[in-house]
Amino acid sequence: MSLTCPLAAVPPGSALRLDGPVPVAVFNVAGAVYAIDDTCTHQDASLADGWVEDCHVECPLHASTFDLRTGECTGPPAKRPVRTHPVTIAAGIVRVDVVVTTP
Ligand code: FES
């Protein structure tokens, strides 16, 4: 499935949470747009509310860090990566193709 938002809603230096079956966080880092699962893999925190530095987001709750490009967990206490999702931008619209897995 796809989630969309206007590119203008996520200007450089900002992040936006997109609600869907899986909440997704969209980040604009100096014009490059990334999408990852919004929920931290440690506990229930929204990574869209975190702090971004050098393509890494720091969770607002306990400061785990994740690489926005790969989803890799780069700082504890979280151990598991977050998923990344492909982003396309056309006509001022950001489209995130989210893989929804069913249990
Ligand atoms: S909830 Fe993200 S580090 Fe604990």
Short mmCIF file of N, CA, C and O and ligand atoms in Angstrom, two decimals:
data_model
loop_
_atom_site.label_atom_id
_atom_site.label_comp_id
_atom_site.label_asym_id
_atom_site.label_seq_id
_atom_site.Cartn_x
_atom_site.Cartn_y
_atom_site.Cartn_z
N MET A 1 0.85 -1.18 0.00
CA MET A 1 0.00 0.00 0.00
C MET A 1 0.89 1.23 0.00
O MET A 1 2.07 1.15 0.29
N SER A 2 0.29 2.37 -0.33
CA SER A 2 1.05 3.62 -0.40
C SER A 2 0.47 4.66 0.56
O SER A 2 -0.74 4.71 0.77
N LEU A 3 1.38 5.43 1.15
CA LEU A 3 0.99 6.60 1.93
C LEU A 3 1.58 7.80 1.22
O LEU A 3 2.68 7.73 0.68
N THR A 4 0.85 8.91 1.23
CA THR A 4 1.32 10.10 0.52
C THR A 4 1.19 11.33 1.40
O THR A 4 0.39 11.37 2.34
N CYS A 5 1.98 12.33 1.05
CA CYS A 5 1.84 13.65 1.67
C CYS A 5 2.45 14.66 0.72
O CYS A 5 3.29 14.30 -0.13
N PRO A 6 2.06 15.91 0.81
CA PRO A 6 2.70 16.93 0.00
C PRO A 6 4.16 17.10 0.42
O PRO A 6 4.45 17.07 1.62
N LEU A 7 5.04 17.28 -0.54
CA LEU A 7 6.45 17.52 -0.22
C LEU A 7 6.58 18.77 0.65
O LEU A 7 7.43 18.83 1.54
N ALA A 8 5.70 19.73 0.42
CA ALA A 8 5.74 20.98 1.19
C ALA A 8 5.45 20.74 2.67
O ALA A 8 5.79 21.57 3.51
N ALA A 9 4.83 19.59 3.00
CA ALA A 9 4.51 19.30 4.40
C ALA A 9 5.72 18.77 5.15
O ALA A 9 5.68 18.64 6.38
N VAL A 10 6.78 18.43 4.42
CA VAL A 10 7.98 17.93 5.07
C VAL A 10 9.21 18.63 4.46
O VAL A 10 9.96 18.07 3.69
N PRO A 11 9.35 19.91 4.82
CA PRO A 11 10.46 20.68 4.27
C PRO A 11 11.80 20.20 4.84
O PRO A 11 11.82 19.47 5.84
N PRO A 12 12.91 20.59 4.21
CA PRO A 12 14.22 20.17 4.71
C PRO A 12 14.39 20.46 6.20
O PRO A 12 14.01 21.53 6.68
N GLY A 13 14.89 19.45 6.92
CA GLY A 13 15.11 19.60 8.34
C GLY A 13 13.93 19.19 9.20
O GLY A 13 13.96 19.34 10.41
N SER A 14 12.88 18.66 8.55
CA SER A 14 11.69 18.29 9.32
C SER A 14 11.36 16.82 9.13
O SER A 14 11.94 16.12 8.32
N ALA A 15 10.37 16.38 9.93
CA ALA A 15 9.88 15.00 9.85
C ALA A 15 8.38 15.03 9.98
O ALA A 15 7.81 15.97 10.55
N LEU A 16 7.73 14.00 9.46
CA LEU A 16 6.27 13.92 9.49
C LEU A 16 5.87 12.47 9.69
O LEU A 16 6.43 11.57 9.06
N ARG A 17 4.90 12.26 10.58
CA ARG A 17 4.35 10.91 10.77
C ARG A 17 3.16 10.73 9.85
O ARG A 17 2.26 11.58 9.81
N LEU A 18 3.14 9.63 9.11
CA LEU A 18 2.01 9.28 8.25
C LEU A 18 1.31 8.09 8.88
O LEU A 18 1.93 7.05 9.11
N ASP A 19 0.02 8.26 9.17
CA ASP A 19 -0.72 7.17 9.80
C ASP A 19 -1.32 6.27 8.76
O ASP A 19 -1.87 6.71 7.76
N GLY A 20 -1.20 4.99 8.99
CA GLY A 20 -1.77 3.98 8.11
C GLY A 20 -1.78 2.69 8.88
O GLY A 20 -1.64 2.70 10.11
N PRO A 21 -1.91 1.57 8.21
CA PRO A 21 -1.84 0.28 8.92
C PRO A 21 -0.54 0.15 9.70
O PRO A 21 -0.50 -0.45 10.77
N VAL A 22 0.51 0.73 9.12
CA VAL A 22 1.81 0.82 9.80
C VAL A 22 2.19 2.29 9.81
O VAL A 22 2.30 2.90 8.76
N PRO A 23 2.35 2.90 10.99
CA PRO A 23 2.77 4.30 10.99
C PRO A 23 4.18 4.45 10.43
O PRO A 23 5.08 3.67 10.77
N VAL A 24 4.35 5.43 9.59
CA VAL A 24 5.62 5.64 8.91
C VAL A 24 6.10 7.06 9.21
O VAL A 24 5.30 7.99 9.25
N ALA A 25 7.40 7.20 9.42
CA ALA A 25 8.00 8.52 9.62
C ALA A 25 8.76 8.90 8.37
O ALA A 25 9.58 8.13 7.86
N VAL A 26 8.46 10.10 7.87
CA VAL A 26 9.13 10.63 6.68
C VAL A 26 10.06 11.76 7.13
O VAL A 26 9.63 12.64 7.89
N PHE A 27 11.29 11.70 6.68
CA PHE A 27 12.30 12.71 7.06
C PHE A 27 12.84 13.36 5.80
O PHE A 27 13.11 12.69 4.81
N ASN A 28 13.03 14.66 5.88
CA ASN A 28 13.69 15.39 4.80
C ASN A 28 15.01 15.91 5.34
O ASN A 28 15.04 16.78 6.22
N VAL A 29 16.10 15.31 4.86
CA VAL A 29 17.43 15.70 5.31
C VAL A 29 18.11 16.42 4.15
O VAL A 29 18.56 15.79 3.19
N ALA A 30 18.10 17.74 4.22
CA ALA A 30 18.74 18.57 3.19
C ALA A 30 18.25 18.22 1.78
O ALA A 30 19.02 18.17 0.82
N GLY A 31 16.96 17.94 1.67
CA GLY A 31 16.36 17.67 0.38
C GLY A 31 16.26 16.20 0.02
O GLY A 31 15.58 15.85 -0.95
N ALA A 32 16.92 15.32 0.75
CA ALA A 32 16.79 13.88 0.54
C ALA A 32 15.71 13.36 1.48
O ALA A 32 15.73 13.65 2.68
N VAL A 33 14.75 12.63 0.92
CA VAL A 33 13.60 12.19 1.71
C VAL A 33 13.71 10.69 2.00
O VAL A 33 13.96 9.89 1.09
N TYR A 34 13.54 10.34 3.27
CA TYR A 34 13.65 8.95 3.72
C TYR A 34 12.37 8.58 4.46
O TYR A 34 11.74 9.44 5.09
N ALA A 35 12.03 7.30 4.43
CA ALA A 35 10.87 6.81 5.17
C ALA A 35 11.25 5.54 5.93
O ALA A 35 11.85 4.63 5.36
N ILE A 36 10.91 5.53 7.20
CA ILE A 36 11.16 4.35 8.03
C ILE A 36 9.90 4.09 8.87
O ILE A 36 9.03 4.96 8.99
N ASP A 37 9.83 2.90 9.47
CA ASP A 37 8.76 2.66 10.43
C ASP A 37 8.85 3.70 11.53
O ASP A 37 9.93 4.01 12.03
N ASP A 38 7.69 4.24 11.91
CA ASP A 38 7.70 5.34 12.89
C ASP A 38 7.94 4.86 14.31
O ASP A 38 8.46 5.60 15.13
N THR A 39 7.55 3.63 14.60
CA THR A 39 7.61 3.15 15.98
C THR A 39 8.99 2.57 16.28
O THR A 39 9.47 1.68 15.57
N CYS A 40 9.59 3.09 17.32
CA CYS A 40 10.90 2.60 17.76
C CYS A 40 10.81 1.11 18.06
O CYS A 40 9.79 0.61 18.54
N THR A 41 11.90 0.39 17.80
CA THR A 41 11.89 -1.06 18.07
C THR A 41 12.20 -1.36 19.54
O THR A 41 12.21 -2.52 19.93
N HIS A 42 12.45 -0.34 20.35
CA HIS A 42 12.69 -0.57 21.77
C HIS A 42 11.37 -0.58 22.54
O HIS A 42 11.03 -1.59 23.15
N GLN A 43 10.67 0.53 22.52
CA GLN A 43 9.34 0.60 23.11
C GLN A 43 8.48 1.43 22.18
O GLN A 43 8.78 1.54 21.00
N ASP A 44 7.38 2.00 22.73
CA ASP A 44 6.39 2.64 21.87
C ASP A 44 6.64 4.15 21.80
O ASP A 44 5.97 4.92 22.50
N ALA A 45 7.57 4.55 20.98
CA ALA A 45 7.84 5.97 20.79
C ALA A 45 7.82 6.27 19.30
O ALA A 45 8.16 5.42 18.47
N SER A 46 7.42 7.51 18.98
CA SER A 46 7.35 7.94 17.58
C SER A 46 8.67 8.55 17.16
O SER A 46 9.10 9.59 17.68
N LEU A 47 9.32 7.91 16.19
CA LEU A 47 10.62 8.41 15.74
C LEU A 47 10.49 9.73 14.99
O LEU A 47 11.47 10.48 14.89
N ALA A 48 9.29 10.03 14.49
CA ALA A 48 9.10 11.33 13.83
C ALA A 48 9.27 12.48 14.82
O ALA A 48 9.50 13.61 14.42
N ASP A 49 9.16 12.17 16.11
CA ASP A 49 9.36 13.18 17.16
C ASP A 49 10.82 13.24 17.61
O ASP A 49 11.14 13.97 18.56
N GLY A 50 11.67 12.47 16.98
CA GLY A 50 13.07 12.41 17.40
C GLY A 50 13.91 13.52 16.81
O GLY A 50 13.40 14.42 16.12
N TRP A 51 15.21 13.45 17.10
CA TRP A 51 16.15 14.45 16.61
C TRP A 51 17.01 13.83 15.52
O TRP A 51 17.45 12.68 15.64
N VAL A 52 17.25 14.59 14.48
CA VAL A 52 18.01 14.07 13.34
C VAL A 52 19.36 14.77 13.26
O VAL A 52 19.45 16.00 13.39
N GLU A 53 20.39 13.95 13.06
CA GLU A 53 21.72 14.49 12.84
C GLU A 53 22.46 13.51 11.93
O GLU A 53 22.53 12.32 12.21
N ASP A 54 23.00 14.04 10.85
CA ASP A 54 23.81 13.23 9.93
C ASP A 54 23.09 11.96 9.48
O ASP A 54 23.65 10.87 9.51
N CYS A 55 21.83 12.08 9.06
CA CYS A 55 21.07 10.94 8.55
C CYS A 55 20.79 9.88 9.61
O CYS A 55 20.52 8.73 9.27
N HIS A 56 20.87 10.25 10.88
CA HIS A 56 20.49 9.36 11.95
C HIS A 56 19.41 10.05 12.77
O HIS A 56 19.48 11.26 13.01
N VAL A 57 18.42 9.25 13.21
CA VAL A 57 17.38 9.81 14.09
C VAL A 57 17.59 9.24 15.48
O VAL A 57 17.87 8.04 15.64
N GLU A 58 17.44 10.12 16.47
CA GLU A 58 17.55 9.69 17.86
C GLU A 58 16.16 9.62 18.45
O GLU A 58 15.40 10.61 18.41
N CYS A 59 15.82 8.48 19.00
CA CYS A 59 14.49 8.28 19.59
C CYS A 59 14.28 9.26 20.74
O CYS A 59 15.17 9.45 21.57
N PRO A 60 13.09 9.88 20.81
CA PRO A 60 12.86 10.88 21.86
C PRO A 60 12.71 10.28 23.25
O PRO A 60 12.78 11.01 24.24
N LEU A 61 12.54 8.95 23.35
CA LEU A 61 12.27 8.37 24.66
C LEU A 61 13.54 7.93 25.39
O LEU A 61 13.79 8.32 26.52
N HIS A 62 14.37 7.10 24.77
CA HIS A 62 15.58 6.61 25.45
C HIS A 62 16.83 6.77 24.58
O HIS A 62 17.85 6.15 24.85
N ALA A 63 16.72 7.52 23.50
CA ALA A 63 17.89 7.95 22.73
C ALA A 63 18.57 6.87 21.88
O ALA A 63 19.73 7.02 21.50
N SER A 64 17.86 5.78 21.57
CA SER A 64 18.41 4.87 20.55
C SER A 64 18.55 5.65 19.24
O SER A 64 17.79 6.58 18.99
N THR A 65 19.48 5.24 18.41
CA THR A 65 19.63 5.91 17.12
C THR A 65 19.48 4.90 15.99
O THR A 65 19.84 3.73 16.12
N PHE A 66 18.96 5.39 14.87
CA PHE A 66 18.72 4.58 13.68
C PHE A 66 19.20 5.34 12.46
O PHE A 66 18.99 6.56 12.34
N ASP A 67 19.82 4.61 11.55
CA ASP A 67 20.26 5.19 10.28
C ASP A 67 19.05 5.30 9.35
O ASP A 67 18.39 4.30 9.06
N LEU A 68 18.76 6.51 8.91
CA LEU A 68 17.57 6.72 8.06
C LEU A 68 17.72 6.04 6.70
O LEU A 68 16.72 5.73 6.05
N ARG A 69 18.94 5.81 6.26
CA ARG A 69 19.16 5.21 4.94
C ARG A 69 18.97 3.71 4.94
O ARG A 69 18.50 3.13 3.97
N THR A 70 19.33 3.07 6.05
CA THR A 70 19.31 1.60 6.10
C THR A 70 18.36 1.04 7.14
O THR A 70 18.03 -0.14 7.10
N GLY A 71 17.94 1.86 8.11
CA GLY A 71 17.13 1.38 9.22
C GLY A 71 17.95 0.74 10.33
O GLY A 71 17.42 0.40 11.38
N GLU A 72 19.24 0.61 10.11
CA GLU A 72 20.11 -0.04 11.09
C GLU A 72 20.06 0.69 12.43
O GLU A 72 20.07 1.93 12.47
N CYS A 73 20.01 -0.08 13.51
CA CYS A 73 20.09 0.50 14.84
C CYS A 73 21.56 0.80 15.13
O CYS A 73 22.39 -0.11 15.13
N THR A 74 21.86 2.07 15.37
CA THR A 74 23.25 2.48 15.54
C THR A 74 23.56 2.93 16.97
O THR A 74 24.66 3.42 17.23
N GLY A 75 22.57 2.81 17.86
CA GLY A 75 22.82 3.17 19.24
C GLY A 75 21.78 2.55 20.14
O GLY A 75 20.60 2.49 19.78
N PRO A 76 22.18 2.04 21.33
CA PRO A 76 21.26 1.37 22.25
C PRO A 76 20.34 2.37 22.96
O PRO A 76 20.59 3.57 22.89
N PRO A 77 19.28 1.89 23.65
CA PRO A 77 19.05 0.51 24.06
C PRO A 77 18.36 -0.37 23.02
O PRO A 77 18.31 -1.58 23.20
N ALA A 78 17.78 0.17 21.97
CA ALA A 78 17.17 -0.69 20.95
C ALA A 78 18.25 -1.58 20.33
O ALA A 78 19.42 -1.19 20.26
N LYS A 79 17.84 -2.75 19.90
CA LYS A 79 18.79 -3.68 19.27
C LYS A 79 18.39 -3.99 17.83
O LYS A 79 19.25 -4.30 17.01
N ARG A 80 17.09 -3.95 17.56
CA ARG A 80 16.61 -4.34 16.23
C ARG A 80 16.49 -3.12 15.31
O ARG A 80 16.17 -2.02 15.76
N PRO A 81 16.70 -3.32 14.01
CA PRO A 81 16.54 -2.22 13.05
C PRO A 81 15.07 -1.88 12.85
O PRO A 81 14.18 -2.65 13.21
N VAL A 82 14.83 -0.71 12.27
CA VAL A 82 13.50 -0.38 11.77
C VAL A 82 13.49 -0.66 10.27
O VAL A 82 14.55 -0.69 9.63
N ARG A 83 12.32 -0.88 9.73
CA ARG A 83 12.23 -1.09 8.28
C ARG A 83 12.33 0.24 7.54
O ARG A 83 11.86 1.27 8.04
N THR A 84 12.91 0.19 6.37
CA THR A 84 12.91 1.36 5.50
C THR A 84 11.88 1.12 4.40
O THR A 84 11.56 -0.03 4.08
N HIS A 85 11.38 2.19 3.83
CA HIS A 85 10.36 2.07 2.78
C HIS A 85 10.75 2.95 1.59
O HIS A 85 11.23 4.08 1.78
N PRO A 86 10.54 2.45 0.37
CA PRO A 86 10.90 3.23 -0.81
C PRO A 86 10.07 4.50 -0.93
O PRO A 86 8.87 4.50 -0.68
N VAL A 87 10.75 5.57 -1.31
CA VAL A 87 10.11 6.88 -1.46
C VAL A 87 10.24 7.32 -2.91
O VAL A 87 11.31 7.23 -3.50
N THR A 88 9.15 7.81 -3.48
CA THR A 88 9.21 8.47 -4.77
C THR A 88 8.54 9.84 -4.63
O THR A 88 7.60 10.00 -3.84
N ILE A 89 9.06 10.80 -5.38
CA ILE A 89 8.50 12.15 -5.34
C ILE A 89 8.15 12.55 -6.76
O ILE A 89 9.00 12.47 -7.66
N ALA A 90 6.91 12.95 -6.96
CA ALA A 90 6.48 13.40 -8.29
C ALA A 90 5.42 14.46 -8.10
O ALA A 90 4.52 14.32 -7.27
N ALA A 91 5.53 15.51 -8.88
CA ALA A 91 4.56 16.60 -8.88
C ALA A 91 4.29 17.13 -7.47
O ALA A 91 3.14 17.42 -7.10
N GLY A 92 5.35 17.20 -6.66
CA GLY A 92 5.21 17.77 -5.33
C GLY A 92 4.56 16.86 -4.32
O GLY A 92 4.20 17.29 -3.23
N ILE A 93 4.42 15.59 -4.66
CA ILE A 93 3.82 14.63 -3.74
C ILE A 93 4.84 13.56 -3.38
O ILE A 93 5.50 12.98 -4.26
N VAL A 94 4.98 13.32 -2.08
CA VAL A 94 5.84 12.24 -1.59
C VAL A 94 4.99 10.98 -1.48
O VAL A 94 3.94 10.99 -0.86
N ARG A 95 5.47 9.91 -2.11
CA ARG A 95 4.75 8.65 -2.03
C ARG A 95 5.67 7.61 -1.37
O ARG A 95 6.80 7.41 -1.80
N VAL A 96 5.15 6.97 -0.34
CA VAL A 96 5.90 5.93 0.37
C VAL A 96 5.21 4.60 0.13
O VAL A 96 4.01 4.45 0.43
N ASP A 97 5.94 3.66 -0.43
CA ASP A 97 5.38 2.32 -0.65
C ASP A 97 5.68 1.46 0.57
O ASP A 97 6.83 1.10 0.82
N VAL A 98 4.64 1.18 1.33
CA VAL A 98 4.81 0.49 2.61
C VAL A 98 4.48 -0.98 2.42
O VAL A 98 3.42 -1.34 1.90
N VAL A 99 5.39 -1.81 2.86
CA VAL A 99 5.13 -3.25 2.86
C VAL A 99 4.40 -3.59 4.14
O VAL A 99 4.91 -3.36 5.23
N VAL A 100 3.18 -4.07 4.00
CA VAL A 100 2.40 -4.45 5.17
C VAL A 100 2.44 -5.96 5.30
O VAL A 100 2.02 -6.68 4.40
N THR A 101 2.99 -6.42 6.41
CA THR A 101 3.05 -7.86 6.64
C THR A 101 1.91 -8.27 7.54
O THR A 101 1.56 -7.56 8.49
N THR A 102 1.32 -9.39 7.25
CA THR A 102 0.21 -9.88 8.07
C THR A 102 0.73 -11.03 8.93
O THR A 102 1.58 -11.80 8.48
N PRO A 103 0.26 -11.11 10.16
CA PRO A 103 0.78 -12.15 11.05
C PRO A 103 0.41 -13.55 10.59
O PRO A 103 -0.51 -13.73 9.84
S1 FES B 1 11.46 3.76 22.97
FE1 FES B 1 13.01 4.31 21.58
S2 FES B 1 14.82 4.00 22.69
FE2 FES B 1 13.29 3.38 24.08
#
